[in-house]
Short mmCIF file of C-alpha atoms (C1' of nucleotides) in Angstrom, two decimals:
data_model
loop_
_atom_site.label_atom_id
_atom_site.label_comp_id
_atom_site.label_asym_id
_atom_site.label_seq_id
_atom_site.Cartn_x
_atom_site.Cartn_y
_atom_site.Cartn_z
CA MET V 1 -41.10 36.49 233.01
CA ALA V 2 -40.44 39.23 235.54
CA ALA V 3 -37.08 40.02 237.08
CA ALA V 4 -35.38 36.95 238.45
CA PRO V 5 -35.23 36.44 242.18
CA ALA V 6 -31.97 37.13 243.94
CA ILE V 7 -29.63 34.29 243.20
CA ARG V 8 -26.05 35.25 243.78
CA LEU V 9 -23.38 34.10 241.41
CA ALA V 10 -19.93 33.13 242.61
CA VAL V 11 -16.78 31.69 241.11
CA ASP V 12 -14.38 29.29 242.78
CA ALA V 13 -10.84 28.44 241.83
CA ILE V 14 -9.35 24.97 242.15
CA VAL V 15 -5.64 25.55 241.83
CA PHE V 16 -3.49 22.45 241.80
CA GLY V 17 0.21 22.70 242.43
CA TYR V 18 2.81 20.02 242.02
CA ARG V 19 6.11 19.78 243.75
CA GLU V 20 8.48 16.98 244.53
CA GLY V 21 6.13 14.18 243.84
CA ARG V 22 3.13 15.60 245.61
CA LEU V 23 -0.02 17.33 244.50
CA PHE V 24 -1.10 20.39 246.41
CA LEU V 25 -4.27 22.40 246.54
CA LEU V 26 -4.46 26.10 247.18
CA LEU V 27 -6.86 27.03 249.98
CA ILE V 28 -7.79 30.11 251.92
CA GLN V 29 -9.07 30.44 255.43
CA ARG V 30 -12.32 32.28 255.62
CA ARG V 31 -12.37 35.45 257.61
CA PHE V 32 -16.06 36.24 257.85
CA GLY V 33 -19.47 34.75 258.25
CA ALA V 34 -20.74 31.41 259.39
CA THR V 35 -17.77 29.65 257.86
CA LYS V 36 -15.23 31.92 259.56
CA GLY V 37 -12.04 30.03 260.33
CA MET V 38 -12.76 27.21 257.91
CA TRP V 39 -10.65 26.49 254.89
CA ALA V 40 -12.21 26.88 251.49
CA LEU V 41 -11.45 27.32 247.83
CA PRO V 42 -10.49 30.81 246.80
CA GLY V 43 -13.43 32.50 245.16
CA GLY V 44 -16.17 35.00 245.58
CA PHE V 45 -19.04 36.82 244.02
CA VAL V 46 -19.02 37.90 240.41
CA LEU V 47 -19.43 41.60 239.76
CA SER V 48 -22.08 42.53 237.27
CA SER V 49 -19.54 44.45 235.24
CA GLU V 50 -17.07 41.62 234.73
CA GLY V 51 -16.96 38.36 232.84
CA LEU V 52 -16.76 35.05 234.67
CA THR V 53 -13.17 34.40 233.73
CA THR V 54 -12.17 37.86 234.84
CA ALA V 55 -13.95 37.26 238.09
CA VAL V 56 -12.07 34.07 239.00
CA HIS V 57 -8.75 35.60 238.18
CA ARG V 58 -9.58 38.65 240.22
CA GLU V 59 -10.77 36.70 243.23
CA LEU V 60 -7.82 34.39 243.12
CA LYS V 61 -5.45 37.32 242.96
CA GLU V 62 -7.23 39.19 245.72
CA GLU V 63 -7.40 36.30 248.12
CA THR V 64 -4.07 34.61 247.54
CA GLY V 65 -1.90 36.99 245.55
CA ILE V 66 -1.53 34.35 242.87
CA ALA V 67 -1.96 35.11 239.19
CA VAL V 68 -2.37 32.28 236.73
CA LYS V 69 -2.40 32.43 232.96
CA TRP V 70 -5.05 29.97 232.21
CA MET V 71 -8.07 28.52 233.95
CA GLU V 72 -10.49 26.02 232.56
CA GLN V 73 -14.16 26.02 233.38
CA LEU V 74 -14.94 22.89 235.36
CA PHE V 75 -18.58 22.82 236.29
CA THR V 76 -21.32 24.97 237.69
CA PHE V 77 -22.61 23.91 241.06
CA GLY V 78 -26.16 24.92 241.73
CA ASP V 79 -28.39 21.92 242.15
CA ASP V 80 -28.27 22.08 245.90
CA VAL V 81 -30.17 25.15 246.97
CA HIS V 82 -28.57 25.03 250.38
CA ARG V 83 -24.95 24.60 249.40
CA ASP V 84 -24.10 27.97 250.90
CA PRO V 85 -25.45 29.04 254.30
CA ARG V 86 -25.53 32.66 253.20
CA GLY V 87 -28.44 31.96 250.89
CA ARG V 88 -28.84 30.86 247.32
CA VAL V 89 -25.46 30.93 245.71
CA VAL V 90 -24.59 29.26 242.44
CA SER V 91 -20.91 28.80 241.81
CA VAL V 92 -19.00 28.40 238.60
CA ALA V 93 -15.84 26.46 239.33
CA TYR V 94 -12.60 26.84 237.36
CA PHE V 95 -9.40 24.95 237.69
CA ALA V 96 -5.76 25.65 237.04
CA LEU V 97 -2.37 24.02 237.36
CA VAL V 98 0.69 25.85 238.60
CA ASP V 99 4.14 25.33 239.95
CA PRO V 100 3.71 26.28 243.58
CA SER V 101 7.35 27.01 244.23
CA ALA V 102 7.09 30.13 242.12
CA LEU V 103 3.97 31.27 243.88
CA LYS V 104 3.97 32.06 247.53
CA PRO V 105 0.39 32.67 248.53
CA HIS V 106 -0.33 35.47 250.94
CA ALA V 107 -3.63 36.14 252.60
CA ASP V 108 -5.54 39.26 251.75
CA THR V 109 -8.53 41.18 253.03
CA ASP V 110 -11.11 38.45 252.63
CA ALA V 111 -8.93 35.62 253.82
CA SER V 112 -7.07 35.33 257.07
CA ALA V 113 -4.65 32.87 255.53
CA ALA V 114 -3.81 31.28 252.20
CA ASP V 115 -1.73 28.18 251.78
CA TRP V 116 -0.92 25.04 249.87
CA PHE V 117 -2.22 21.76 251.27
CA PRO V 118 -1.11 18.32 250.15
CA LEU V 119 -4.08 16.70 248.48
CA ASP V 120 -4.08 13.79 250.87
CA GLU V 121 -4.10 16.01 253.91
CA LEU V 122 -6.86 18.44 253.20
CA PRO V 123 -8.66 20.03 256.11
CA LYS V 124 -12.43 19.93 256.26
CA LEU V 125 -13.66 22.38 253.68
CA ALA V 126 -16.47 24.90 253.85
CA PHE V 127 -19.62 24.66 251.72
CA ASP V 128 -19.62 21.84 249.17
CA HIS V 129 -16.02 22.46 248.33
CA SER V 130 -14.96 18.88 248.94
CA THR V 131 -17.30 17.79 246.18
CA ILE V 132 -15.90 20.43 243.90
CA VAL V 133 -12.35 19.29 244.57
CA ARG V 134 -13.28 15.72 243.83
CA THR V 135 -14.85 16.71 240.53
CA ALA V 136 -11.74 18.67 239.65
CA LEU V 137 -9.48 15.76 240.41
CA ASP V 138 -11.53 13.47 238.23
CA ARG V 139 -11.29 15.96 235.43
CA LEU V 140 -7.59 16.37 235.88
CA ARG V 141 -7.02 12.63 235.62
CA ALA V 142 -9.22 12.37 232.56
CA LYS V 143 -7.44 15.31 231.02
CA LEU V 144 -4.09 13.57 231.29
CA THR V 145 -5.13 10.97 228.78
CA TYR V 146 -6.17 13.34 226.04
CA GLN V 147 -4.09 16.44 226.55
CA PRO V 148 -0.51 17.07 227.51
CA ILE V 149 -0.02 18.73 230.84
CA GLY V 150 3.09 19.49 232.74
CA PHE V 151 4.11 22.76 231.22
CA GLU V 152 2.43 24.71 233.97
CA LEU V 153 3.53 22.38 236.73
CA LEU V 154 7.21 21.88 236.21
CA ASP V 155 10.17 24.18 236.16
CA ARG V 156 11.10 25.53 232.75
CA ASP V 157 13.93 23.00 232.57
CA PHE V 158 13.17 19.57 233.90
CA ALA V 159 14.40 16.03 233.73
CA PHE V 160 12.29 13.38 232.11
CA SER V 161 11.93 11.64 235.42
CA ASP V 162 10.22 14.75 236.77
CA LEU V 163 7.61 14.37 234.10
CA GLU V 164 7.21 10.71 234.87
CA THR V 165 6.84 11.36 238.58
CA LEU V 166 4.27 14.04 237.84
CA TYR V 167 2.17 11.61 235.86
CA THR V 168 2.41 8.78 238.31
CA THR V 169 1.56 11.17 241.12
CA ILE V 170 -1.58 12.44 239.48
CA LEU V 171 -2.69 9.04 238.27
CA GLU V 172 -1.68 7.34 241.49
CA ARG V 173 -0.27 4.37 239.68
CA PRO V 174 3.04 3.42 238.16
CA LEU V 175 3.88 3.79 234.51
CA ASP V 176 6.35 1.78 232.48
CA ARG V 177 9.31 4.08 232.16
CA ARG V 178 10.40 3.00 228.72
CA ASN V 179 6.98 3.04 227.17
CA PHE V 180 6.07 6.35 228.71
CA ARG V 181 9.24 7.94 227.46
CA LYS V 182 8.77 6.50 224.01
CA LYS V 183 5.24 7.78 223.70
CA PHE V 184 5.90 11.16 225.15
CA MET V 185 8.96 11.71 223.03
CA ALA V 186 7.03 10.70 219.95
CA LEU V 187 4.73 13.66 220.52
CA GLY V 188 7.63 15.89 219.72
CA LEU V 189 6.92 18.53 222.27
CA LEU V 190 10.09 18.29 224.29
CA LYS V 191 13.26 20.04 223.32
CA ALA V 192 16.58 18.99 224.78
CA THR V 193 18.31 21.94 226.39
CA GLY V 194 21.74 20.38 226.26
CA LYS V 195 22.09 21.01 229.95
CA SER V 196 21.98 18.34 232.57
CA ARG V 197 21.33 18.07 236.25
CA GLN V 198 22.52 15.89 239.02
CA LEU V 199 20.96 15.31 242.42
CA GLY V 200 23.36 13.67 244.84
CA SER V 201 24.57 10.46 243.33
CA GLY V 202 23.42 8.79 240.18
CA ARG V 203 23.85 9.51 236.54
CA PRO V 204 23.08 13.10 235.61
CA ALA V 205 19.77 13.66 233.85
CA GLN V 206 19.52 15.70 230.71
CA LEU V 207 17.12 18.57 230.94
CA PHE V 208 14.23 19.27 228.66
CA ARG V 209 11.95 22.12 228.01
CA PHE V 210 8.47 22.14 226.51
CA ASP V 211 8.17 23.43 223.02
CA ARG V 212 5.51 25.99 223.67
CA LYS V 213 4.09 26.03 220.15
CA SER V 214 3.55 22.29 219.80
CA TYR V 215 2.34 22.15 223.37
CA GLU V 216 -0.44 24.59 222.72
CA THR V 217 -1.26 22.99 219.41
CA LEU V 218 -1.64 19.60 221.06
CA GLN V 219 -3.71 21.07 223.86
CA GLN V 220 -6.22 22.33 221.34
CA LYS V 221 -6.33 19.28 219.15
CA GLY V 222 -7.09 16.72 221.75
CA ILE V 223 -4.38 14.20 221.28
CA PHE V 224 -4.21 10.65 222.37
CA LEU V 225 -1.76 9.54 224.96
CA ASP V 226 -3.16 6.24 226.04
CA LEU V 227 -1.75 5.60 229.43
CA ASN V 228 -2.70 2.15 230.51
CA ALA V 229 0.78 1.00 231.20
CA GLY V 230 2.50 4.10 229.98
CA MET A 1 -17.90 41.02 250.67
CA ALA A 2 -21.30 42.69 250.62
CA ALA A 3 -24.32 41.43 248.71
CA ALA A 4 -23.50 40.69 245.12
CA PRO A 5 -24.76 43.02 242.42
CA ALA A 6 -27.71 41.93 240.40
CA ILE A 7 -26.56 39.32 237.96
CA ARG A 8 -29.40 37.21 236.72
CA LEU A 9 -28.97 33.51 236.24
CA ALA A 10 -30.60 31.65 233.42
CA VAL A 11 -30.56 28.14 232.01
CA ASP A 12 -30.82 27.14 228.36
CA ALA A 13 -31.66 23.79 226.88
CA ILE A 14 -30.06 22.43 223.74
CA VAL A 15 -32.29 19.57 222.74
CA PHE A 16 -31.16 17.54 219.78
CA GLY A 17 -33.57 15.29 217.99
CA TYR A 18 -32.80 12.69 215.38
CA ARG A 19 -35.15 11.38 212.78
CA GLU A 20 -34.72 9.72 209.44
CA GLY A 21 -31.12 10.61 208.97
CA ARG A 22 -31.36 14.20 210.09
CA LEU A 23 -30.45 16.03 213.24
CA PHE A 24 -32.93 18.54 214.58
CA LEU A 25 -32.76 21.24 217.18
CA LEU A 26 -35.63 22.35 219.35
CA LEU A 27 -36.25 26.10 219.27
CA ILE A 28 -38.84 28.50 220.54
CA GLN A 29 -39.92 31.81 219.16
CA ARG A 30 -39.61 34.60 221.66
CA ARG A 31 -42.76 36.39 222.58
CA PHE A 32 -41.48 39.37 224.53
CA GLY A 33 -38.75 41.94 224.74
CA ALA A 34 -36.11 43.14 222.34
CA THR A 35 -35.76 39.71 220.84
CA LYS A 36 -39.50 39.30 220.22
CA GLY A 37 -40.15 37.20 217.15
CA MET A 38 -36.68 35.73 217.05
CA TRP A 39 -35.95 32.07 217.53
CA ALA A 40 -33.94 31.01 220.53
CA LEU A 41 -33.11 28.07 222.72
CA PRO A 42 -35.72 27.17 225.29
CA GLY A 43 -34.70 28.48 228.65
CA GLY A 44 -35.25 31.13 231.23
CA PHE A 45 -34.38 32.46 234.63
CA VAL A 46 -33.65 30.20 237.53
CA LEU A 47 -35.85 30.59 240.58
CA SER A 48 -34.05 31.00 243.86
CA SER A 49 -35.93 28.07 245.30
CA GLU A 50 -34.98 25.53 242.67
CA GLY A 51 -31.83 23.73 241.60
CA LEU A 52 -30.29 24.32 238.19
CA THR A 53 -31.31 20.97 236.81
CA THR A 54 -34.85 21.46 238.02
CA ALA A 55 -34.86 24.85 236.37
CA VAL A 56 -33.89 23.62 232.91
CA HIS A 57 -36.44 20.86 233.01
CA ARG A 58 -39.12 23.26 234.15
CA GLU A 59 -38.34 25.86 231.51
CA LEU A 60 -38.18 23.27 228.78
CA LYS A 61 -41.48 21.85 229.82
CA GLU A 62 -43.10 25.25 230.13
CA GLU A 63 -41.93 26.55 226.81
CA THR A 64 -42.21 23.50 224.63
CA GLY A 65 -44.23 20.93 226.51
CA ILE A 66 -41.36 18.48 226.23
CA ALA A 67 -40.10 16.46 229.17
CA VAL A 68 -36.76 14.73 228.95
CA LYS A 69 -35.25 12.27 231.37
CA TRP A 70 -31.67 13.39 231.35
CA MET A 71 -29.80 16.54 230.58
CA GLU A 72 -26.08 17.03 230.77
CA GLN A 73 -24.52 20.28 231.82
CA LEU A 74 -22.66 21.72 228.86
CA PHE A 75 -21.06 25.00 229.79
CA THR A 76 -21.80 28.24 231.56
CA PHE A 77 -21.77 31.28 229.35
CA GLY A 78 -20.92 34.47 231.11
CA ASP A 79 -17.72 35.96 229.83
CA ASP A 80 -19.49 38.36 227.58
CA VAL A 81 -21.19 40.91 229.79
CA HIS A 82 -23.42 41.98 226.95
CA ARG A 83 -24.61 38.65 225.70
CA ASP A 84 -28.16 39.49 226.69
CA PRO A 85 -29.69 42.89 225.87
CA ARG A 86 -31.81 42.72 229.03
CA GLY A 87 -28.77 43.23 231.22
CA ARG A 88 -26.25 41.00 232.83
CA VAL A 89 -27.37 37.44 232.39
CA VAL A 90 -25.22 34.39 232.91
CA SER A 91 -26.56 31.22 231.42
CA VAL A 92 -25.92 27.62 232.30
CA ALA A 93 -26.48 25.52 229.20
CA TYR A 94 -27.64 21.91 229.27
CA PHE A 95 -28.08 19.50 226.44
CA ALA A 96 -30.24 16.49 225.78
CA LEU A 97 -30.97 13.98 223.06
CA VAL A 98 -34.45 12.82 222.24
CA ASP A 99 -36.48 11.11 219.60
CA PRO A 100 -38.53 13.98 218.23
CA SER A 101 -41.25 11.82 216.75
CA ALA A 102 -42.50 11.07 220.23
CA LEU A 103 -42.44 14.68 221.24
CA LYS A 104 -44.59 17.23 219.55
CA PRO A 105 -43.58 20.60 220.86
CA HIS A 106 -46.27 23.13 221.56
CA ALA A 107 -45.74 26.76 222.39
CA ASP A 108 -46.66 28.01 225.80
CA THR A 109 -47.05 31.35 227.55
CA ASP A 110 -43.51 32.58 227.10
CA ALA A 111 -43.06 31.39 223.55
CA SER A 112 -45.23 32.14 220.58
CA ALA A 113 -44.06 28.99 218.85
CA ALA A 114 -41.90 25.95 219.45
CA ASP A 115 -40.58 23.69 216.75
CA TRP A 116 -37.90 21.37 215.49
CA PHE A 117 -35.42 22.79 212.98
CA PRO A 118 -33.02 20.73 210.90
CA LEU A 119 -29.56 21.59 212.10
CA ASP A 120 -28.47 22.75 208.68
CA GLU A 121 -31.39 25.11 208.32
CA LEU A 122 -31.39 27.01 211.56
CA PRO A 123 -32.83 30.49 211.60
CA LYS A 124 -30.83 33.35 213.03
CA LEU A 125 -30.85 32.90 216.79
CA ALA A 126 -31.25 35.41 219.59
CA PHE A 127 -28.47 36.27 222.06
CA ASP A 128 -25.31 34.20 221.70
CA HIS A 129 -27.34 31.08 221.11
CA SER A 130 -25.56 30.20 217.89
CA THR A 131 -22.33 29.93 219.83
CA ILE A 132 -24.01 27.76 222.40
CA VAL A 133 -25.37 25.44 219.74
CA ARG A 134 -21.94 25.14 218.16
CA THR A 135 -20.41 24.24 221.51
CA ALA A 136 -23.10 21.65 222.05
CA LEU A 137 -22.50 20.08 218.66
CA ASP A 138 -18.79 19.80 219.31
CA ARG A 139 -19.52 18.12 222.59
CA LEU A 140 -22.00 15.75 221.04
CA ARG A 141 -19.46 14.65 218.43
CA ALA A 142 -16.76 14.21 221.05
CA LYS A 143 -19.16 12.27 223.20
CA LEU A 144 -19.79 9.75 220.47
CA THR A 145 -16.26 8.52 220.68
CA TYR A 146 -16.19 7.79 224.38
CA GLN A 147 -19.77 7.02 225.30
CA PRO A 148 -22.54 5.09 223.61
CA ILE A 149 -25.46 7.16 222.50
CA GLY A 150 -28.50 6.22 220.58
CA PHE A 151 -30.75 4.94 223.27
CA GLU A 152 -32.48 8.28 223.58
CA LEU A 153 -32.61 8.94 219.88
CA LEU A 154 -33.96 5.79 218.35
CA ASP A 155 -37.18 3.89 218.67
CA ARG A 156 -37.12 1.14 221.26
CA ASP A 157 -36.73 -1.40 218.50
CA PHE A 158 -34.43 -0.45 215.69
CA ALA A 159 -32.44 -1.96 212.88
CA PHE A 160 -28.70 -1.84 212.98
CA SER A 161 -28.72 0.36 209.94
CA ASP A 162 -30.65 2.96 211.93
CA LEU A 163 -27.81 3.11 214.40
CA GLU A 164 -25.30 3.40 211.62
CA THR A 165 -27.21 6.21 209.97
CA LEU A 166 -27.47 7.99 213.30
CA TYR A 167 -23.71 7.91 213.75
CA THR A 168 -22.89 8.96 210.23
CA THR A 169 -25.42 11.77 210.50
CA ILE A 170 -23.94 13.19 213.66
CA LEU A 171 -20.36 12.74 212.55
CA GLU A 172 -21.10 13.90 209.03
CA ARG A 173 -18.92 11.24 207.51
CA PRO A 174 -19.33 7.65 206.42
CA LEU A 175 -18.39 4.68 208.55
CA ASP A 176 -17.33 1.24 207.45
CA ARG A 177 -20.39 -0.86 207.97
CA ARG A 178 -18.61 -4.06 208.86
CA ASN A 179 -16.18 -2.51 211.29
CA PHE A 180 -18.83 -0.43 212.94
CA ARG A 181 -21.07 -3.37 213.43
CA LYS A 182 -18.24 -5.49 214.75
CA LYS A 183 -17.18 -2.90 217.29
CA PHE A 184 -20.62 -1.97 218.40
CA MET A 185 -21.70 -5.57 218.79
CA ALA A 186 -18.58 -6.30 220.79
CA LEU A 187 -19.76 -3.82 223.40
CA GLY A 188 -22.56 -6.20 224.17
CA LEU A 189 -25.25 -3.64 224.69
CA LEU A 190 -27.62 -4.69 221.98
CA LYS A 191 -30.16 -7.43 222.42
CA ALA A 192 -31.79 -9.06 219.43
CA THR A 193 -35.57 -8.88 219.73
CA GLY A 194 -36.18 -11.71 217.30
CA LYS A 195 -38.44 -9.43 215.34
CA SER A 196 -37.58 -7.99 211.98
CA ARG A 197 -38.65 -5.13 209.82
CA GLN A 198 -38.88 -4.49 206.15
CA LEU A 199 -39.09 -1.19 204.32
CA GLY A 200 -40.23 -1.59 200.73
CA SER A 201 -37.88 -3.93 198.98
CA GLY A 202 -34.67 -5.32 200.31
CA ARG A 203 -33.82 -7.91 202.83
CA PRO A 204 -35.66 -7.50 206.12
CA ALA A 205 -33.58 -6.19 209.01
CA GLN A 206 -33.59 -7.82 212.37
CA LEU A 207 -34.50 -5.48 215.15
CA PHE A 208 -32.46 -4.73 218.24
CA ARG A 209 -33.02 -3.09 221.53
CA PHE A 210 -30.54 -1.50 223.90
CA ASP A 211 -29.77 -3.40 227.02
CA ARG A 212 -30.51 -0.67 229.46
CA LYS A 213 -28.25 -1.94 232.21
CA SER A 214 -25.08 -2.26 230.14
CA TYR A 215 -25.92 0.96 228.38
CA GLU A 216 -25.92 2.90 231.60
CA THR A 217 -22.86 1.10 232.87
CA LEU A 218 -20.94 2.01 229.75
CA GLN A 219 -22.13 5.59 229.91
CA GLN A 220 -20.61 5.90 233.32
CA LYS A 221 -17.38 4.15 232.63
CA GLY A 222 -16.29 6.11 229.63
CA ILE A 223 -15.61 3.45 227.09
CA PHE A 224 -13.58 3.58 223.97
CA LEU A 225 -15.23 3.34 220.62
CA ASP A 226 -12.63 4.66 218.26
CA LEU A 227 -14.46 5.79 215.22
CA ASN A 228 -12.00 6.82 212.61
CA ALA A 229 -13.21 4.48 210.01
CA GLY A 230 -15.84 2.82 212.11
"C1'" DA L 1 -33.93 -11.05 186.38
"C1'" DC L 2 -32.90 -7.21 188.71
"C1'" DA L 3 -33.05 -3.73 192.25
"C1'" DA L 4 -32.57 -2.73 197.10
"C1'" DA L 5 -31.20 -3.15 201.62
"C1'" DA L 6 -29.01 -6.46 205.13
"C1'" DG L 7 -25.48 -9.13 206.55
"C1'" DT L 8 -20.86 -11.15 206.91
"C1'" DG L 9 -14.47 -12.44 207.35
"C1'" DT L 10 -9.95 -11.89 206.43
"C1'" DT L 11 -5.59 -9.76 205.86
"C1'" DC L 12 -2.15 -6.22 206.94
"C1'" DG L 13 0.12 -2.95 209.60
"C1'" DC L 14 0.61 -0.40 213.54
"C1'" DT L 15 0.27 0.38 218.34
"C1'" DT L 16 0.36 -1.25 222.78
"C1'" DT L 17 2.33 -3.98 226.08
"C1'" DA L 18 5.58 -6.60 228.71
"C1'" DC L 19 9.97 -7.05 230.11
"C1'" DA L 20 15.77 -6.41 232.14
"C1'" DC L 21 20.05 -4.70 231.65
"C1'" DC L 22 23.77 -1.11 231.00
"C1'" DC L 23 25.39 3.84 231.91
"C1'" DA L 24 27.29 7.75 234.41
"C1'" DT L 25 28.24 9.62 238.45
"C1'" DG L 26 29.09 10.08 243.80
"C1'" DT L 27 30.69 7.93 247.95
"C1'" DA U 1 33.08 -1.61 244.62
"C1'" DC U 2 28.68 -0.38 245.35
"C1'" DA U 3 24.76 2.59 245.54
"C1'" DT U 4 21.85 5.74 243.03
"C1'" DG U 5 19.20 7.42 239.59
"C1'" DG U 6 19.26 7.77 234.16
"C1'" DG U 7 18.72 5.76 229.96
"C1'" DT U 8 17.68 2.26 226.36
"C1'" DG U 9 15.43 -2.14 222.58
"C1'" DT U 10 12.81 -5.94 221.13
"C1'" DA U 11 9.34 -9.42 220.57
"C1'" DA U 12 4.39 -10.87 220.92
"C1'" DA U 13 -0.30 -9.76 220.94
"C1'" DG U 14 -4.16 -7.14 219.99
"C1'" DC U 15 -6.62 -3.60 217.60
"C1'" DG U 16 -7.87 -0.63 213.88
"C1'" DA U 17 -8.33 -0.17 209.00
"C1'" DA U 18 -9.17 -1.56 204.48
"C1'" DC U 19 -11.70 -4.14 201.52
"C1'" DA U 20 -16.33 -7.03 198.23
"C1'" DC U 21 -19.44 -10.41 197.86
"C1'" DT U 22 -23.66 -13.10 199.34
"C1'" DT U 23 -28.44 -13.16 201.21
"C1'" DT U 24 -33.19 -12.04 201.38
"C1'" DT U 25 -36.85 -9.83 199.92
"C1'" DG U 26 -40.04 -6.89 196.45
"C1'" DT U 27 -41.04 -5.70 191.78
#
DNA sequence: ACAAAAGTGTTCGCTTTACACCCATGT
DNA sequence: ACATGGGTGTAAAGCGAACACTTTTGT
């Protein structure tokens, strides 16, 4: 076969943030082209000299100023030949989880703005980015049941109730507090810090921290954390 | 951003076949270029006018003569900039399961040969195709535990023991016959045909057929079929 | 009769689930 | 004292795992 026709390859980043019981999505406002002014996922074209993973990290950094440690490949979108008005663009989507309070996005050259949006109040998105976000959400929910998450989304020290709220927020359904705590504790990836925290009234909550080693081990292994009722 | 540099986009097909207690992989022998004479996964460059899924099906058909109904996107390989000696090529890998007895591969213009290889006797593969195959195998094994498979791999009518052998072959470990049967039957996706079959001596086996409707339903839903001991 | 493959139930232990009250602190 | 959020135990049911013999046929 001769040289391939000009398909352009892009990467997109779905960055979920969690704060105070709400899930957020990181978006940028497009500065150029037919989609100028619309909100979209951070992303852009892959350079021929860089790997895909490098490319997403670079684009994310360039467009929002945010650096994340880890992104997971989600899916490659390229069945619809017209998904991008600029021509044939195939996009490899990656997703990440971060604590948004630590990361103030700032717009850069390619974006006129960058900001966090609550998941239930997303603006209309450019391209097929709504589909991509939906796919990412599905994956995130599925991921909860076979891998621990939270490390990237919570403060270093957190109360158990923070973890519970995180899970109920993502799953959009309640969990049984006792059962959830029992199961999660049994995984042995939380360390008590000895410290405690109090918000207004109520009994102070003891603070925990993830044990990084076991956390990463469990992430690899694919554990079970059946979460029907918690 | 200006026009993207010339990255070429390819698709590769990992087609697993199952027959008589063995897993096979469909390979083609490369006819051109630096990898001439080597075995590789069927695949090739995506045309700018076609979707990714269309592209894999087309390439598979062109190179091996085999048409499959369904392929699942596996992963996109593009972190290694030098994975292809022809330049920068990013490949979207898809995998499929078929009954190889119904599908005699024949080489076509781009391949000098196409054939089934037992998984444990693969030749050295071109590019990073060994890595891709390994990834596909991991996925296939994982898939077994949350989705029913078998429909695509067995004859329309099959004995229960065929199904059992299929599972033990893929998982490479024995299953408890009684438990496996109990669980699988409980899913309610097998219909008795009333017919039976006998191979040499031994009690004849009654033949089953998949109930297509429930099969597809369960594939969507993501069911649980814990298979530690079967 | 024996060899070969198909078919079938029960028991035990663990995990999941459902469920409600007390604790520590602030106001 | 009451409001607020944090923290805890137990019993019942269901599921997964382990385990061996009988049936039907050919030779």
